[in-house]
Amino acid sequence: MPTALVTGASRGLGAAIARALSPTHDLLLGGRPSAELDALAADLDGASTWPVELTDHEEMEAATEPISELDVLVHNAGVGAIAPVEDTYADEYRAMMEVNFIAVAELTRQLLPALRAARGHVVIINSGAGRDAKPGWSAYAASKFAARAFADSLRAEEPDLRVTTVYPGRIDTDMQRDIVAMEGDDYDGSRFLRVESVAAAVVAAVTASADAHPTEIVLKPTGRG
């Protein structure tokens, strides 16, 4: 079977993407070492943990070196927080950029030979904030706009690869709960996208026929649960 590496796979959307890809792919489950990551690997046939700190580029290089061929790379790991510009300091911008953009760019760079060998597919889970920056979202949106620009450049530079950016609206995840708490609102997950719905969009992109290049997918919640 083809091989897929999914970052941020221990829970939430990453775990849902891994589960959705597991019938058709051998999986490398990226994430910090955890019981959740181990349990997911045990639950999915053909899955192995890939416990790498994505902000440690030397550790990442050592982990990518044995990968000679990779069919699918799904960049799902990310962090999020909101605050007005006057309360958002340089360290917050750096932290957001490091995970949401720089780790994406560096992991892709290190895996380019393996992706080229497989004529592979890079999927970047972006956000609605990567298309439209709202008040209070300057740091997060900046990191996602950067990831969008990276995907566009990669797509133009590597014509033998498929590069898909997925722009989901708000998703029912633990991170979303934290953001809603920052906004001071009550949480109602039925207003948001289900992780399974976003995972299905990733599978649709990855399994698109060879003559088709799904460059962008935009998903918005209907609020109908």
mmCIF file of C-alpha atoms in Angstrom:
data_model
loop_
_atom_site.group_PDB
_atom_site.id
_atom_site.type_symbol
_atom_site.label_atom_id
_atom_site.label_comp_id
_atom_site.label_asym_id
_atom_site.label_seq_id
_atom_site.Cartn_x
_atom_site.Cartn_y
_atom_site.Cartn_z
ATOM 1 C CA MET A 1 0.000 0.000 0.000
ATOM 2 C CA PRO A 2 1.093 3.616 -0.420
ATOM 3 C CA THR A 3 2.469 5.378 2.653
ATOM 4 C CA ALA A 4 1.058 8.521 4.280
ATOM 5 C CA LEU A 5 2.577 10.657 7.030
ATOM 6 C CA VAL A 6 0.051 12.649 9.087
ATOM 7 C CA THR A 7 1.333 15.222 11.568
ATOM 8 C CA GLY A 8 -0.619 16.091 14.699
ATOM 9 C CA ALA A 9 -2.188 12.640 14.534
ATOM 10 C CA SER A 10 -2.659 11.878 18.227
ATOM 11 C CA ARG A 11 -6.162 13.352 18.507
ATOM 12 C CA GLY A 12 -8.797 15.540 16.939
ATOM 13 C CA LEU A 13 -8.617 16.159 13.212
ATOM 14 C CA GLY A 14 -5.254 14.409 12.800
ATOM 15 C CA ALA A 15 -6.584 11.184 14.289
ATOM 16 C CA ALA A 16 -9.689 11.425 12.097
ATOM 17 C CA ILE A 17 -7.545 11.882 8.974
ATOM 18 C CA ALA A 18 -5.420 8.896 9.965
ATOM 19 C CA ARG A 19 -8.488 6.735 10.474
ATOM 20 C CA ALA A 20 -9.929 7.824 7.132
ATOM 21 C CA LEU A 21 -6.692 7.021 5.273
ATOM 22 C CA SER A 22 -5.972 3.744 7.079
ATOM 23 C CA PRO A 23 -7.951 1.449 4.723
ATOM 24 C CA THR A 24 -5.822 2.535 1.754
ATOM 25 C CA HIS A 25 -2.468 3.618 3.238
ATOM 26 C CA ASP A 26 0.272 2.485 5.560
ATOM 27 C CA LEU A 27 0.507 5.275 8.107
ATOM 28 C CA LEU A 28 3.222 7.173 9.910
ATOM 29 C CA LEU A 29 1.488 8.910 12.803
ATOM 30 C CA GLY A 30 3.304 12.110 13.668
ATOM 31 C CA GLY A 31 3.023 13.701 17.083
ATOM 32 C CA ARG A 32 4.676 14.174 20.414
ATOM 33 C CA PRO A 33 5.112 10.872 22.290
ATOM 34 C CA SER A 34 1.837 10.093 24.074
ATOM 35 C CA ALA A 35 -0.466 7.302 25.117
ATOM 36 C CA GLU A 36 -3.014 8.602 22.599
ATOM 37 C CA LEU A 37 -0.558 8.282 19.709
ATOM 38 C CA ASP A 38 0.429 4.768 20.773
ATOM 39 C CA ALA A 39 -3.212 3.726 21.126
ATOM 40 C CA LEU A 40 -4.099 5.017 17.662
ATOM 41 C CA ALA A 41 -1.191 3.119 16.097
ATOM 42 C CA ALA A 42 -2.278 -0.062 17.872
ATOM 43 C CA ASP A 43 -5.827 0.425 16.624
ATOM 44 C CA LEU A 44 -4.932 0.933 12.946
ATOM 45 C CA ASP A 45 -3.444 -1.834 10.828
ATOM 46 C CA GLY A 46 -0.276 -0.771 9.049
ATOM 47 C CA ALA A 47 0.283 2.249 11.302
ATOM 48 C CA SER A 48 3.466 3.236 13.117
ATOM 49 C CA THR A 49 4.147 6.138 15.422
ATOM 50 C CA TRP A 50 6.467 8.903 14.224
ATOM 51 C CA PRO A 51 7.094 10.785 17.486
ATOM 52 C CA VAL A 52 8.948 13.899 16.348
ATOM 53 C CA GLU A 53 9.076 17.432 17.746
ATOM 54 C CA LEU A 54 8.428 19.476 14.608
ATOM 55 C CA THR A 55 10.144 22.576 15.954
ATOM 56 C CA ASP A 56 13.389 20.618 16.470
ATOM 57 C CA HIS A 57 14.766 20.544 12.948
ATOM 58 C CA GLU A 58 17.704 18.278 13.763
ATOM 59 C CA GLU A 59 15.374 15.706 15.314
ATOM 60 C CA MET A 60 13.124 16.040 12.295
ATOM 61 C CA GLU A 61 16.048 15.473 9.920
ATOM 62 C CA ALA A 62 17.082 12.289 11.730
ATOM 63 C CA ALA A 63 13.484 11.004 11.544
ATOM 64 C CA THR A 64 13.010 11.802 7.858
ATOM 65 C CA GLU A 65 16.341 10.369 6.689
ATOM 66 C CA PRO A 66 15.108 6.722 6.533
ATOM 67 C CA ILE A 67 12.029 7.681 4.459
ATOM 68 C CA SER A 68 13.026 7.035 0.847
ATOM 69 C CA GLU A 69 9.561 7.210 -0.705
ATOM 70 C CA LEU A 70 6.399 8.927 0.548
ATOM 71 C CA ASP A 71 3.078 9.014 -1.255
ATOM 72 C CA VAL A 72 1.160 11.426 0.973
ATOM 73 C CA LEU A 73 2.250 14.084 3.461
ATOM 74 C CA VAL A 74 -0.566 15.662 5.485
ATOM 75 C CA HIS A 75 0.422 18.754 7.447
ATOM 76 C CA ASN A 76 -2.172 18.868 10.199
ATOM 77 C CA ALA A 77 -0.226 19.870 13.331
ATOM 78 C CA GLY A 78 -0.943 23.421 14.407
ATOM 79 C CA VAL A 79 -1.474 25.822 17.274
ATOM 80 C CA GLY A 80 -3.915 28.657 17.703
ATOM 81 C CA ALA A 81 -4.630 31.604 19.978
ATOM 82 C CA ILE A 82 -6.342 34.942 19.639
ATOM 83 C CA ALA A 83 -5.710 38.424 21.030
ATOM 84 C CA PRO A 84 -5.893 41.990 19.771
ATOM 85 C CA VAL A 85 -2.762 43.389 18.145
ATOM 86 C CA GLU A 86 -1.957 45.561 21.162
ATOM 87 C CA ASP A 87 -1.772 42.424 23.330
ATOM 88 C CA THR A 88 0.056 40.190 20.843
ATOM 89 C CA TYR A 89 3.803 40.250 21.390
ATOM 90 C CA ALA A 90 6.693 39.115 19.218
ATOM 91 C CA ASP A 91 7.048 35.781 21.019
ATOM 92 C CA GLU A 92 3.448 34.917 20.165
ATOM 93 C CA TYR A 93 4.012 35.614 16.478
ATOM 94 C CA ARG A 94 7.208 33.550 16.528
ATOM 95 C CA ALA A 95 5.547 30.599 18.258
ATOM 96 C CA MET A 96 2.647 30.583 15.826
ATOM 97 C CA MET A 97 4.915 30.875 12.788
ATOM 98 C CA GLU A 98 7.253 28.159 14.048
ATOM 99 C CA VAL A 99 4.534 25.488 14.175
ATOM 100 C CA ASN A 100 2.006 26.606 11.578
ATOM 101 C CA PHE A 101 4.430 27.678 8.856
ATOM 102 C CA ILE A 102 8.136 27.000 9.421
ATOM 103 C CA ALA A 103 7.608 23.369 10.482
ATOM 104 C CA VAL A 104 5.441 22.825 7.393
ATOM 105 C CA ALA A 105 8.080 24.302 5.101
ATOM 106 C CA GLU A 106 11.018 22.493 6.706
ATOM 107 C CA LEU A 107 9.369 19.075 6.900
ATOM 108 C CA THR A 108 8.325 19.357 3.268
ATOM 109 C CA ARG A 109 11.838 20.390 2.249
ATOM 110 C CA GLN A 110 13.373 17.432 4.038
ATOM 111 C CA LEU A 111 10.894 15.006 2.494
ATOM 112 C CA LEU A 112 11.030 16.354 -1.061
ATOM 113 C CA PRO A 113 13.252 13.526 -2.358
ATOM 114 C CA ALA A 114 10.844 10.930 -0.947
ATOM 115 C CA LEU A 115 7.828 12.776 -2.323
ATOM 116 C CA ARG A 116 9.438 13.155 -5.740
ATOM 117 C CA ALA A 117 10.276 9.455 -5.810
ATOM 118 C CA ALA A 118 6.587 8.625 -5.340
ATOM 119 C CA ARG A 119 5.206 11.536 -7.391
ATOM 120 C CA GLY A 120 3.439 12.220 -4.140
ATOM 121 C CA HIS A 121 0.800 14.478 -2.697
ATOM 122 C CA VAL A 122 1.197 17.214 -0.070
ATOM 123 C CA VAL A 123 -1.945 18.226 1.822
ATOM 124 C CA ILE A 124 -1.786 21.315 4.016
ATOM 125 C CA ILE A 125 -4.596 21.809 6.518
ATOM 126 C CA ASN A 126 -4.956 25.562 6.564
ATOM 127 C CA SER A 127 -7.932 27.525 7.937
ATOM 128 C CA GLY A 128 -10.542 30.039 6.981
ATOM 129 C CA ALA A 129 -8.135 32.449 8.670
ATOM 130 C CA GLY A 130 -5.689 31.708 5.857
ATOM 131 C CA ARG A 131 -8.065 33.433 3.447
ATOM 132 C CA ASP A 132 -9.653 36.133 5.589
ATOM 133 C CA ALA A 133 -8.014 37.707 8.662
ATOM 134 C CA LYS A 134 -10.494 38.723 11.367
ATOM 135 C CA PRO A 135 -9.953 41.118 14.280
ATOM 136 C CA GLY A 136 -8.002 39.413 17.039
ATOM 137 C CA TRP A 137 -6.522 36.790 14.750
ATOM 138 C CA SER A 138 -3.398 38.608 13.510
ATOM 139 C CA ALA A 139 -0.788 36.056 14.650
ATOM 140 C CA TYR A 140 -2.751 32.962 13.675
ATOM 141 C CA ALA A 141 -3.910 34.391 10.355
ATOM 142 C CA ALA A 142 -0.399 35.564 9.479
ATOM 143 C CA SER A 143 0.942 32.046 10.010
ATOM 144 C CA LYS A 144 -1.821 30.562 7.880
ATOM 145 C CA PHE A 145 -1.383 33.131 5.101
ATOM 146 C CA ALA A 146 2.308 32.167 5.110
ATOM 147 C CA ALA A 147 1.394 28.478 4.794
ATOM 148 C CA ARG A 148 -0.909 29.373 1.907
ATOM 149 C CA ALA A 149 1.908 31.193 0.092
ATOM 150 C CA PHE A 150 4.248 28.260 0.691
ATOM 151 C CA ALA A 151 1.746 25.817 -0.810
ATOM 152 C CA ASP A 152 1.262 28.022 -3.876
ATOM 153 C CA SER A 153 5.028 28.263 -4.452
ATOM 154 C CA LEU A 154 5.558 24.535 -3.903
ATOM 155 C CA ARG A 155 2.799 23.712 -6.372
ATOM 156 C CA ALA A 156 4.412 25.917 -9.027
ATOM 157 C CA GLU A 157 7.926 24.591 -8.393
ATOM 158 C CA GLU A 158 7.097 20.871 -8.249
ATOM 159 C CA PRO A 159 4.841 20.004 -11.194
ATOM 160 C CA ASP A 160 5.170 16.270 -10.546
ATOM 161 C CA LEU A 161 3.628 16.647 -7.079
ATOM 162 C CA ARG A 162 0.049 17.399 -6.184
ATOM 163 C CA VAL A 163 -0.327 20.086 -3.517
ATOM 164 C CA THR A 164 -3.710 20.643 -1.904
ATOM 165 C CA THR A 165 -4.570 23.339 0.617
ATOM 166 C CA VAL A 166 -7.668 22.612 2.688
ATOM 167 C CA TYR A 167 -9.388 25.652 4.206
ATOM 168 C CA PRO A 168 -11.861 24.418 6.820
ATOM 169 C CA GLY A 169 -14.017 26.742 8.831
ATOM 170 C CA ARG A 170 -14.278 26.169 12.542
ATOM 171 C CA ILE A 171 -13.962 22.514 13.561
ATOM 172 C CA ASP A 172 -15.308 20.799 16.670
ATOM 173 C CA THR A 173 -11.982 20.117 18.433
ATOM 174 C CA ASP A 174 -10.299 20.740 21.766
ATOM 175 C CA MET A 175 -8.401 23.658 20.235
ATOM 176 C CA GLN A 176 -11.707 25.179 19.180
ATOM 177 C CA ARG A 177 -12.971 24.868 22.745
ATOM 178 C CA ASP A 178 -9.947 26.820 23.924
ATOM 179 C CA ILE A 179 -10.497 29.531 21.325
ATOM 180 C CA VAL A 180 -14.183 29.884 22.145
ATOM 181 C CA ALA A 181 -13.213 30.211 25.817
ATOM 182 C CA MET A 182 -10.782 33.006 24.856
ATOM 183 C CA GLU A 183 -13.663 34.705 23.053
ATOM 184 C CA GLY A 184 -15.769 34.427 26.214
ATOM 185 C CA ASP A 185 -18.555 32.437 24.542
ATOM 186 C CA ASP A 186 -20.327 29.200 25.459
ATOM 187 C CA TYR A 187 -19.212 26.211 23.425
ATOM 188 C CA ASP A 188 -21.643 24.515 21.044
ATOM 189 C CA GLY A 189 -19.864 21.974 18.876
ATOM 190 C CA SER A 190 -22.928 21.492 16.658
ATOM 191 C CA ARG A 191 -22.183 24.889 15.086
ATOM 192 C CA PHE A 192 -18.853 23.636 13.761
ATOM 193 C CA LEU A 193 -17.538 21.137 11.234
ATOM 194 C CA ARG A 194 -17.058 17.558 12.394
ATOM 195 C CA VAL A 195 -13.514 16.229 12.146
ATOM 196 C CA GLU A 196 -14.828 13.361 10.034
ATOM 197 C CA SER A 197 -16.154 15.817 7.451
ATOM 198 C CA VAL A 198 -12.768 17.476 7.040
ATOM 199 C CA ALA A 199 -11.027 14.090 6.958
ATOM 200 C CA ALA A 200 -13.366 13.012 4.151
ATOM 201 C CA ALA A 201 -12.287 16.054 2.134
ATOM 202 C CA VAL A 202 -8.646 15.058 2.595
ATOM 203 C CA VAL A 203 -9.401 11.529 1.389
ATOM 204 C CA ALA A 204 -11.259 12.930 -1.621
ATOM 205 C CA ALA A 205 -8.213 14.998 -2.564
ATOM 206 C CA VAL A 206 -5.756 12.159 -2.056
ATOM 207 C CA THR A 207 -7.832 9.654 -4.029
ATOM 208 C CA ALA A 208 -8.669 11.995 -6.907
ATOM 209 C CA SER A 209 -7.876 10.433 -10.273
ATOM 210 C CA ALA A 210 -4.385 11.025 -11.650
ATOM 211 C CA ASP A 211 -5.618 13.486 -14.268
ATOM 212 C CA ALA A 212 -7.002 15.817 -11.567
ATOM 213 C CA HIS A 213 -5.102 18.182 -9.283
ATOM 214 C CA PRO A 214 -7.306 19.393 -6.401
ATOM 215 C CA THR A 215 -5.424 22.568 -5.523
ATOM 216 C CA GLU A 216 -7.797 24.078 -2.942
ATOM 217 C CA ILE A 217 -10.743 22.837 -0.910
ATOM 218 C CA VAL A 218 -12.874 25.272 1.109
ATOM 219 C CA LEU A 219 -15.254 23.898 3.744
ATOM 220 C CA LYS A 220 -17.671 25.966 5.778
ATOM 221 C CA PRO A 221 -19.922 24.694 8.575
ATOM 222 C CA THR A 222 -23.644 24.708 7.906
ATOM 223 C CA GLY A 223 -24.532 24.766 11.599
ATOM 224 C CA ARG A 224 -26.811 21.764 11.108
ATOM 225 C CA GLY A 225 -24.660 19.326 13.064
#
